[in-house]
mmCIF file of C-alpha atoms in Angstrom:
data_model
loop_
_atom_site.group_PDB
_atom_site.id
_atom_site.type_symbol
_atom_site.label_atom_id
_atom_site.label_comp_id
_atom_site.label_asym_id
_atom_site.label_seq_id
_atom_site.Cartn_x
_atom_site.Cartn_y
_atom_site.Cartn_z
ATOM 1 C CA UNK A 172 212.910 -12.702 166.255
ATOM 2 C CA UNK A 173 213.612 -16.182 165.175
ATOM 3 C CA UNK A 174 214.525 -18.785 167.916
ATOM 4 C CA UNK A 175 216.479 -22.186 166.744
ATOM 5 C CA UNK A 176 215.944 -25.199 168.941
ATOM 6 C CA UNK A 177 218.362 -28.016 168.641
ATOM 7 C CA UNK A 178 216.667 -30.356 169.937
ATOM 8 C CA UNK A 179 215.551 -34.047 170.087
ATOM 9 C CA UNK A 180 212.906 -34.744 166.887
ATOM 10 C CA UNK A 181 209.709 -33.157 168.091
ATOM 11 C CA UNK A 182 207.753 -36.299 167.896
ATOM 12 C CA UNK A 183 209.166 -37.303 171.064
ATOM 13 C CA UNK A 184 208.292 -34.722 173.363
ATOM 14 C CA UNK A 185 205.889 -35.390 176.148
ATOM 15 C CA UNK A 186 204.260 -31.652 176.223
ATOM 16 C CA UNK A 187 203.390 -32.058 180.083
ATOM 17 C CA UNK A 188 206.815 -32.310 181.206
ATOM 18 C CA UNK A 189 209.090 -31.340 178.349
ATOM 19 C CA UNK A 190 210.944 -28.287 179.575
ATOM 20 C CA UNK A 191 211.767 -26.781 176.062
ATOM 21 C CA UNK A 192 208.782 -27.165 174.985
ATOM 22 C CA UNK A 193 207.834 -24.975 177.650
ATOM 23 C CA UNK A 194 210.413 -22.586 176.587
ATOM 24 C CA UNK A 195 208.693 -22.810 172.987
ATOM 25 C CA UNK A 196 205.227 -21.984 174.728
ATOM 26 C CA UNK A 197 206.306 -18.900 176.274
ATOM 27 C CA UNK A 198 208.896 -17.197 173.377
ATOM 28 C CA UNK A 199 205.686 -17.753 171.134
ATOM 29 C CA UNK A 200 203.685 -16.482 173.228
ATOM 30 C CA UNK A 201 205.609 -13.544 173.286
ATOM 31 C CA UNK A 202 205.847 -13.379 169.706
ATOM 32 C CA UNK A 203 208.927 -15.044 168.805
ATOM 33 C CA UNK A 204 208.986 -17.284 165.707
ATOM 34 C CA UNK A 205 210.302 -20.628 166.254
ATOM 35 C CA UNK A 206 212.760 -23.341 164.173
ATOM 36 C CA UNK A 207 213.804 -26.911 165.029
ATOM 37 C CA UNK A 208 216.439 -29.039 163.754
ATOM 38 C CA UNK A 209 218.256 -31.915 165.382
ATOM 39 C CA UNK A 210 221.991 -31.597 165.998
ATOM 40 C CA UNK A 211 222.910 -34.018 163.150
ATOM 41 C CA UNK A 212 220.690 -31.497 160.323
ATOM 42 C CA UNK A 213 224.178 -28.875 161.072
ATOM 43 C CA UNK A 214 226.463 -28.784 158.534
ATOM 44 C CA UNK A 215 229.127 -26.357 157.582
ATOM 45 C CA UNK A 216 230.667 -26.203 153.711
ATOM 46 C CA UNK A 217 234.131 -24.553 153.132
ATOM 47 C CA UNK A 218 234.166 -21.396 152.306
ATOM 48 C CA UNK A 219 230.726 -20.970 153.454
ATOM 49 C CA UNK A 220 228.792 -20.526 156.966
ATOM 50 C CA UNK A 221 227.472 -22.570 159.146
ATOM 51 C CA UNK A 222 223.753 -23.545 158.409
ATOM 52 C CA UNK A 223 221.111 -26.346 159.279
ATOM 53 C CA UNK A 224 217.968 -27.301 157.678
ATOM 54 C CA UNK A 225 215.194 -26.560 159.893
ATOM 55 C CA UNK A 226 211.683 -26.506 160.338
ATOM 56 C CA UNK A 227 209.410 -23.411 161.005
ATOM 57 C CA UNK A 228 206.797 -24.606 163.586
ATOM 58 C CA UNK A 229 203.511 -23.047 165.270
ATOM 59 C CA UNK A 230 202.248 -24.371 168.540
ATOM 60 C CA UNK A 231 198.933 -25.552 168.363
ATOM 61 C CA UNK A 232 197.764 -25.852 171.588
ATOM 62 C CA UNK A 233 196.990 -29.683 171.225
ATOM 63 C CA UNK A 234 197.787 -32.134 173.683
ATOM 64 C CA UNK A 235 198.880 -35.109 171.011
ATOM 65 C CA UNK A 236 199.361 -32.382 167.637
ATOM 66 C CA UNK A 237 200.885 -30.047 169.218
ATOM 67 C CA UNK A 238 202.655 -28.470 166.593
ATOM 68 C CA UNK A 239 202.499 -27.850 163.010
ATOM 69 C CA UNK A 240 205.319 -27.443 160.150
ATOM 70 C CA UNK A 241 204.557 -24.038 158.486
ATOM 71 C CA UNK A 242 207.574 -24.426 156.615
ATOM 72 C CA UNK A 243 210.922 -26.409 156.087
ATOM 73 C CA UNK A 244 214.310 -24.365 155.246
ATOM 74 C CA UNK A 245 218.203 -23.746 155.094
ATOM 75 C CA UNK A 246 218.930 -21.218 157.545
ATOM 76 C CA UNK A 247 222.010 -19.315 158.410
ATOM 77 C CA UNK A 248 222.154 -19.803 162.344
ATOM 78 C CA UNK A 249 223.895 -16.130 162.326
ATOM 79 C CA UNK A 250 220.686 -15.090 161.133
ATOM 80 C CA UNK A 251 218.873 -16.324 163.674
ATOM 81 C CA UNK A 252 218.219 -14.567 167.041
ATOM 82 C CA UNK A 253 219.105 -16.802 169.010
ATOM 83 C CA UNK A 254 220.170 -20.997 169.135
ATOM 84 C CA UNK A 255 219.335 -23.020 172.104
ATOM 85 C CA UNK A 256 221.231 -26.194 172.503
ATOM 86 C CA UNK A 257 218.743 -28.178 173.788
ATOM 87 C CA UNK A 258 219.843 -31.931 172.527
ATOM 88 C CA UNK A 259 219.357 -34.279 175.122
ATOM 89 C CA UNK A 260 222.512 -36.340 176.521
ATOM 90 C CA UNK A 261 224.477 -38.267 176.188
ATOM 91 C CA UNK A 262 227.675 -35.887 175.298
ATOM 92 C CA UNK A 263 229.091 -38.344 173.170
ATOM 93 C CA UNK A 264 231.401 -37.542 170.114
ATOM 94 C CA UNK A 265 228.731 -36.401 167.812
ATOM 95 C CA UNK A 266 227.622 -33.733 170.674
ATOM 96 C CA UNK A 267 231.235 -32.843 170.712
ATOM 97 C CA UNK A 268 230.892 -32.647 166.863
ATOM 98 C CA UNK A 269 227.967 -30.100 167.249
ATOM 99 C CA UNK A 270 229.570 -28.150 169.525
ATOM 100 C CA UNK A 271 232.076 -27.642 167.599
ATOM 101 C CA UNK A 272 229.849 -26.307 164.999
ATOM 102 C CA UNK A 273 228.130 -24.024 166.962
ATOM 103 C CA UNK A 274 231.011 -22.646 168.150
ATOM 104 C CA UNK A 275 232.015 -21.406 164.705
ATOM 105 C CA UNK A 276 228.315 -20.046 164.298
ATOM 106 C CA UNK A 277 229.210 -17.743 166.959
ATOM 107 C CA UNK A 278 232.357 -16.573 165.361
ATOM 108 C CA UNK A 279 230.222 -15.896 162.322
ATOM 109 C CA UNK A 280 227.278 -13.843 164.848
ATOM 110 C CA UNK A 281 224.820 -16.085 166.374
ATOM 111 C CA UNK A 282 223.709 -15.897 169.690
ATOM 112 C CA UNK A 283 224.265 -19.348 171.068
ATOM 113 C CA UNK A 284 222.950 -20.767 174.516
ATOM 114 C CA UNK A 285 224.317 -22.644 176.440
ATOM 115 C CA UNK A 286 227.596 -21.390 175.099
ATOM 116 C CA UNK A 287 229.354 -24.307 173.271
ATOM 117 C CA UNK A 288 232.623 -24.001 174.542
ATOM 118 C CA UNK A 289 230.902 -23.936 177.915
ATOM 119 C CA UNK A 290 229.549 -26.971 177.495
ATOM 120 C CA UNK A 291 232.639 -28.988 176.475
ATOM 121 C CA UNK A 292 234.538 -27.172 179.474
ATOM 122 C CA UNK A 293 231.997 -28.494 182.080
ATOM 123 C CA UNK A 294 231.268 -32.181 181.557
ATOM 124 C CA UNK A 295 228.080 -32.851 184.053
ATOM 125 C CA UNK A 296 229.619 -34.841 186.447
ATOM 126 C CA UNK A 297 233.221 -33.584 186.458
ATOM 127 C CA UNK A 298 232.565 -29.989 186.910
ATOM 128 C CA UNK A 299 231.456 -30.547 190.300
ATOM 129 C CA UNK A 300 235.162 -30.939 191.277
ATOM 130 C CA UNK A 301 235.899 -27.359 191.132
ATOM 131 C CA UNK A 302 233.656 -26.657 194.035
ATOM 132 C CA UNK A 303 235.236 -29.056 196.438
ATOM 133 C CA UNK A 304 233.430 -26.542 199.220
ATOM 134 C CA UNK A 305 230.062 -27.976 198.169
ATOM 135 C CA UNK A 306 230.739 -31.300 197.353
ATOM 136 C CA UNK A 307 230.772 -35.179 199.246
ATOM 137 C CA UNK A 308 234.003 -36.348 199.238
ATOM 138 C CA UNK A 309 234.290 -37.249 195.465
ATOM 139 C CA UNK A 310 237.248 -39.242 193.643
ATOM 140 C CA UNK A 311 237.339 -39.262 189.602
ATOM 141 C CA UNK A 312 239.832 -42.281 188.490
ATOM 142 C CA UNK A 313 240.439 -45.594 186.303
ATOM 143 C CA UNK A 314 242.713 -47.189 189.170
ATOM 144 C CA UNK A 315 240.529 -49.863 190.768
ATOM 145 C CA UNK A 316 242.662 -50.004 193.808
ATOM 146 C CA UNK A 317 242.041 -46.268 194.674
ATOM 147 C CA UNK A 318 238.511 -47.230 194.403
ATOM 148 C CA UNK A 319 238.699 -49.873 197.023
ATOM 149 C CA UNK A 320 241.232 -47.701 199.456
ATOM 150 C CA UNK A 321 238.273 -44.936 198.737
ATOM 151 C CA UNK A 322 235.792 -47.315 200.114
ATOM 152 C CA UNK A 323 237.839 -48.555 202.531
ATOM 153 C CA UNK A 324 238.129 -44.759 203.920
ATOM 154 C CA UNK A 325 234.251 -43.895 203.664
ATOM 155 C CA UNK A 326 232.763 -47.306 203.737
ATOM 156 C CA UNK A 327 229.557 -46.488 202.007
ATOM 157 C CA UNK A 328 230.019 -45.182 198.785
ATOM 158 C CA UNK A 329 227.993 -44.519 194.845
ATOM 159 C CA UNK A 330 230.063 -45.525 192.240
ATOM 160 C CA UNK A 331 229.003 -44.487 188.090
ATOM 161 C CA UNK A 332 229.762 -43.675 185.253
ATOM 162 C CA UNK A 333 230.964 -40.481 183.963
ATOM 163 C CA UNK A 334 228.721 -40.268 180.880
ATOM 164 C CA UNK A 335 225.590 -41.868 182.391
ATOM 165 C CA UNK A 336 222.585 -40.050 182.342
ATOM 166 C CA UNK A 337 218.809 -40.253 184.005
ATOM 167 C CA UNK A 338 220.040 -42.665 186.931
ATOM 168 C CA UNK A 339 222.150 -45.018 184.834
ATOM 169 C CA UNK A 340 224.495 -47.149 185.907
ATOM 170 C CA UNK A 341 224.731 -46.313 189.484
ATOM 171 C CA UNK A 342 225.565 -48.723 191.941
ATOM 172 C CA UNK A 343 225.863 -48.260 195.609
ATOM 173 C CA UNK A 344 228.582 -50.192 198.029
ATOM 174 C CA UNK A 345 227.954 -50.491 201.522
ATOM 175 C CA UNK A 346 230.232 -51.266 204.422
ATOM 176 C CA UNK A 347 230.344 -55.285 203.934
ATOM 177 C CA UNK A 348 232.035 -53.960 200.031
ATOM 178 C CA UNK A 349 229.300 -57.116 198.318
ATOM 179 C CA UNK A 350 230.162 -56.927 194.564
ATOM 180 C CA UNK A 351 232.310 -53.710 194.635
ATOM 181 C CA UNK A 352 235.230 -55.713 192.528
ATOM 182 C CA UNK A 353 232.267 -56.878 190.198
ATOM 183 C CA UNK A 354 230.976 -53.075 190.004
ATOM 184 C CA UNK A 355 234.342 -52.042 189.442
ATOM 185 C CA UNK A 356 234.911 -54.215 186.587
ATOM 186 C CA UNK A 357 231.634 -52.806 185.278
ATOM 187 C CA UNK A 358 232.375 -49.856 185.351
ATOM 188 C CA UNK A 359 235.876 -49.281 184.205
ATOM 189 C CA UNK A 360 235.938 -52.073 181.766
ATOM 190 C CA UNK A 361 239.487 -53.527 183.008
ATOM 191 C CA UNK A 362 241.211 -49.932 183.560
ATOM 192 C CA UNK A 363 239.794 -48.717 180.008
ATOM 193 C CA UNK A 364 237.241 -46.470 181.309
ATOM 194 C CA UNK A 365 237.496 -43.374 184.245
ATOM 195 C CA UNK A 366 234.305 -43.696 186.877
ATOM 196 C CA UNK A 367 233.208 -41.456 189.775
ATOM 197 C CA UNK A 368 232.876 -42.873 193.130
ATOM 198 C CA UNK A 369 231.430 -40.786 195.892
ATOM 199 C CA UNK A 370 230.290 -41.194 199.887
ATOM 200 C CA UNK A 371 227.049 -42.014 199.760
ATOM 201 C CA UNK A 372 224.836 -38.941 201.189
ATOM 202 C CA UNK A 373 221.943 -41.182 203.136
ATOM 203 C CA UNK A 374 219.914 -37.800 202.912
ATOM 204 C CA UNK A 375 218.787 -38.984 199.413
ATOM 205 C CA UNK A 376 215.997 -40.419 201.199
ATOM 206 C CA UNK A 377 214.475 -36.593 201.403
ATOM 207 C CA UNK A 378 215.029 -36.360 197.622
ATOM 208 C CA UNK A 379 218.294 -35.090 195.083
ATOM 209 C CA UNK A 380 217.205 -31.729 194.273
ATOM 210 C CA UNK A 381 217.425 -30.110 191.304
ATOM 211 C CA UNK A 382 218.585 -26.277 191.730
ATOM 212 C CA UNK A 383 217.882 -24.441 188.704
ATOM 213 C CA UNK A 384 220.299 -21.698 188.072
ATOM 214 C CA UNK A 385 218.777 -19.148 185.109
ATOM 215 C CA UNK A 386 220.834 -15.809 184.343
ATOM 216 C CA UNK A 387 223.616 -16.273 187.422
ATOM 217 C CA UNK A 388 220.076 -16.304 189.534
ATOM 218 C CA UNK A 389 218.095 -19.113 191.389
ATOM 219 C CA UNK A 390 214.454 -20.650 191.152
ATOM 220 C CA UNK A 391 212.890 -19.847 193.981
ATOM 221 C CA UNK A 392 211.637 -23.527 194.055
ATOM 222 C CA UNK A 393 213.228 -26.529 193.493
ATOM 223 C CA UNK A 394 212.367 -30.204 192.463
ATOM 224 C CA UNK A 395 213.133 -32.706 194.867
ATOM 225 C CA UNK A 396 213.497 -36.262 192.910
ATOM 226 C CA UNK A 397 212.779 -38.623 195.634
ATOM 227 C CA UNK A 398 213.614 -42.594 195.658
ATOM 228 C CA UNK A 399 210.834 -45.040 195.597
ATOM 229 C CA UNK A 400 210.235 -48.117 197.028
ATOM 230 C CA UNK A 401 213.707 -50.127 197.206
ATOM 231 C CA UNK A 402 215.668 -47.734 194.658
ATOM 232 C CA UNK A 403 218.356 -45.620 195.411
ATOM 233 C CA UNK A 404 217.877 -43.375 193.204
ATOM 234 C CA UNK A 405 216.250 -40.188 192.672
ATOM 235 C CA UNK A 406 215.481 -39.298 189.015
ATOM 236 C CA UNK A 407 211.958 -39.332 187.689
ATOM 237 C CA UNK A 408 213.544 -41.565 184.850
ATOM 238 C CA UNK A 409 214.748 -44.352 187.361
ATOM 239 C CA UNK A 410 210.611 -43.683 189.169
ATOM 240 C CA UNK A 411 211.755 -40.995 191.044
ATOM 241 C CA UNK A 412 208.815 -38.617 192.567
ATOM 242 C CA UNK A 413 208.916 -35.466 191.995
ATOM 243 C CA UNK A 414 207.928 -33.375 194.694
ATOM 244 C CA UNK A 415 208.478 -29.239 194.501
ATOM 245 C CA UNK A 416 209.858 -27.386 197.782
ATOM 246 C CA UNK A 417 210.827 -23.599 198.530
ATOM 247 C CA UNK A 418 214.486 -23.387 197.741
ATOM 248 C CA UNK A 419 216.185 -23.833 200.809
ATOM 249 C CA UNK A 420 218.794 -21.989 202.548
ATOM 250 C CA UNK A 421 221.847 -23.914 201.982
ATOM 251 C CA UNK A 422 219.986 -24.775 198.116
ATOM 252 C CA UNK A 423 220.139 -20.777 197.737
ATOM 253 C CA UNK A 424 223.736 -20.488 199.564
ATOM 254 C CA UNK A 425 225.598 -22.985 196.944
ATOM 255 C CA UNK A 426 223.299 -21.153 193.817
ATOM 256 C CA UNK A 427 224.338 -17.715 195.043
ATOM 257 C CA UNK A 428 228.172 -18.793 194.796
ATOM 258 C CA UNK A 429 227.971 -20.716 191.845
ATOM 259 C CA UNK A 430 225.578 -19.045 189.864
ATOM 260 C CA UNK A 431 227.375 -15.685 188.672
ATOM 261 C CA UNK A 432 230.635 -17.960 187.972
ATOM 262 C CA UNK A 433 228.973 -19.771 185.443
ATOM 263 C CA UNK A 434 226.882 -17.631 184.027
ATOM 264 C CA UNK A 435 230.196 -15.191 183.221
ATOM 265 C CA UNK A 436 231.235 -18.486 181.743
ATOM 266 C CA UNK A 437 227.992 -18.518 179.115
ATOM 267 C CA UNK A 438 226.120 -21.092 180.889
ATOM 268 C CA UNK A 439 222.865 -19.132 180.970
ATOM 269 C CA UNK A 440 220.717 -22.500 182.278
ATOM 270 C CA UNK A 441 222.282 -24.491 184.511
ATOM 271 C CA UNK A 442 220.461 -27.249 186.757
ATOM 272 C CA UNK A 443 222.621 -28.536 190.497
ATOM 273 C CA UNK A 444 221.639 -31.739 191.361
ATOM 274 C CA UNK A 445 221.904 -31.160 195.373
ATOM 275 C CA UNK A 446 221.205 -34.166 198.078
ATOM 276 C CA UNK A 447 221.250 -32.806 201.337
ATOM 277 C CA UNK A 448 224.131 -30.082 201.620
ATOM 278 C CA UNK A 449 226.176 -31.141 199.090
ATOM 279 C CA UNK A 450 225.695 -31.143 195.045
ATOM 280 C CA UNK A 451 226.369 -34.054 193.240
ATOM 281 C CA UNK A 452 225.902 -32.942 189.827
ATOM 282 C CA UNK A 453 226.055 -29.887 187.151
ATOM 283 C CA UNK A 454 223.397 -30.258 184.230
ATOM 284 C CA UNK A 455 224.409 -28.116 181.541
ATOM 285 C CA UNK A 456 223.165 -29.585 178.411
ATOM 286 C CA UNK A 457 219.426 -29.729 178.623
ATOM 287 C CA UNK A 458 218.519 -29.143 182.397
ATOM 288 C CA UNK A 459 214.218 -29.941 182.969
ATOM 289 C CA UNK A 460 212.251 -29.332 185.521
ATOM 290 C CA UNK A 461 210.513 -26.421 184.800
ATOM 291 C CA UNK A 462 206.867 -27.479 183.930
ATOM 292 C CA UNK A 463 206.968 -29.479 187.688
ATOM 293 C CA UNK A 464 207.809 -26.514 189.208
ATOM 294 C CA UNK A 465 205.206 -24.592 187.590
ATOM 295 C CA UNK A 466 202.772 -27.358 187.759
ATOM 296 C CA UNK A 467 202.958 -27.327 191.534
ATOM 297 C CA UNK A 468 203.961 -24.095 192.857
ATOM 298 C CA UNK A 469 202.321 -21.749 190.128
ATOM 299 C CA UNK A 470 205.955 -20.320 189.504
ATOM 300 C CA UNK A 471 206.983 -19.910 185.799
ATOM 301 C CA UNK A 472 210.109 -20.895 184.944
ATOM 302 C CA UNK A 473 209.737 -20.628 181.201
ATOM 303 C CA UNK A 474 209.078 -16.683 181.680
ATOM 304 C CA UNK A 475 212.182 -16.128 183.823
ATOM 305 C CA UNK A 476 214.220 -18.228 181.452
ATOM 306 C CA UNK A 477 212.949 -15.982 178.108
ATOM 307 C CA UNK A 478 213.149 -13.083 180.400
ATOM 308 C CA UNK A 479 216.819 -14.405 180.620
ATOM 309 C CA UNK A 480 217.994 -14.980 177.280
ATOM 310 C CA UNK A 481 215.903 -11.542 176.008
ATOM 311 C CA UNK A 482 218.229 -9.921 178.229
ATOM 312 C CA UNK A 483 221.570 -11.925 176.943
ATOM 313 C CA UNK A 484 220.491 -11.439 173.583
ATOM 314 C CA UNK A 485 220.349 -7.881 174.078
ATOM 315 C CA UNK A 486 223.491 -6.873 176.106
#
């Protein structure tokens, strides 16, 4: 069958890392064919369906070529097999947009994954406020002075953005509170803009994790993104080092309790962003990690995720 990628252009993938093209790899390896279009190639005509102009690729097993365009068409994304969202963040209005389109490709038949009303329900850094259980003590506002009581209560505390992505905009106030009404202005742009500020886990040190959920079931490894040098952050686009561990106990506690509740809600990939005990983070729009795993512990991800979807496809 026919797999659509929406994706980010295909020029721009680093094959080493990229974690859908490792899902490519393995559904043509397996003797899928495969399409690629970028979220803004949807389009959707009254009266009509919902359709994108894609490309029909084959992997070529090149490092630097590593694909080639067998052919370029309209397709019908209920005539697909399956679409995989895949577009990188931000979720900004156009990936709103595109949801929104998807979601009426599934009225029409197609198989879509992550589901799109799924995504829009679970905004990465929000969602984590359902499972208060697992989380640091968290607060979600605009009101600078709840900020500074909230720091005033836990004295050493991450403050960012809600739509930053790869490390972004994350600042860290300790107990002295140095810059934390410049951060705050930053941030929330005079009131105009909601932020996240959370206690600041010092076990970041040992690396944020990334928990990869596939199917309602945990990787039995995870990634753990550790900080180098002076930074405070973790992800391998801030410098991070990626280092891959058995999933631990606790890791495999939080995935087991999470993991079926999302996946009932159509989030068949889902990636927890765990420091410590405590998650920090839900990744539902293009979770990676998968080659680094595989690079390092031999597992493969990309055969337990298209084990997955074969198996959502088909129920």
């Amino acid at each position: 069958m026919d797999l659509l990628f929406v994706a980010d252009p295909l020029e721009g993938f680093k094959t080493y890392k990229d974690s859908t093209f490792a899902m490519m790899r393995e559904a043509a390896r397996r003797g899928h064919g495969l399409l690629h279009c970028e979220a803004r190639a949807l389009g959707w005509q009254s009266g009509g369906s919902v359709v994108a102009e894609t490309r029909r690729i084959e992997l070529t097993g090149d490092a630097d070529d590593w694909f080639r365009v067998v052919a370029t068409q309209r397709t019908r994304l209920a005539d697909t097999g399956a679409v995989l969202m895949r577009q990188d963040p931000p979720f900004d209005s156009e990936y709103f947009y595109a949801t929104h389109l998807l979601g009426q490709a599934e009225r029409e038949g197609a198989r879509v994954f992550n589901k799109p009303a799924a995504l829009r329900e679970h905004p990465e850094k929000l969602a984590i406020m359902e499972f208060p259980q697992f989380t640091p003590p968290t607060l979600v506002t605009r009101d600078a002075a709840a900020v500074r009581a909230f720091h005033a209560e836990h004295h050493d505390v991450i403050l960012k953005p809600l739509d930053g992505m790869g490390g972004m905009g994350i600042f860290r106030v300790g107990a002295d509170g140095l810059n934390l009404g410049s951060i705050i202005e930053t941030l929330n742009a005079g009131g105009t803009r909601t932020l996240m500020v959370q206690r600041y886990l010092p076990e970041i040190v040992q690396g944020d994790k990334r928990v990869l959920i596939i199917g309602g079931k945990p990787v039995p490894f995870v990634l753990a993104r550790i900080p180098q040098g002076s930074e405070i952050r973790g992800n391998l686009a801030a410098g991070g080092k990626g280092v891959a561990q058995p999933l631990a106990a606790r890791d495999r506690e939080i995935a087991e309790a999470m993991g079926p509740v999302l996946a009932a809600r159509g989030l068949l990939l889902v990636g927890l962003d765990v420091i410590g005990e405590r998650i920090t983070e839900i990744n539902v729009t293009s979770p990676t990690c998968f080659q680094e795993i595989q690079q390092q512990t031999g597992f493969d991800v990309a055969a337990m995720f298209v084990d997955a979807l074969q198996a959502a496809i088909a129920a």
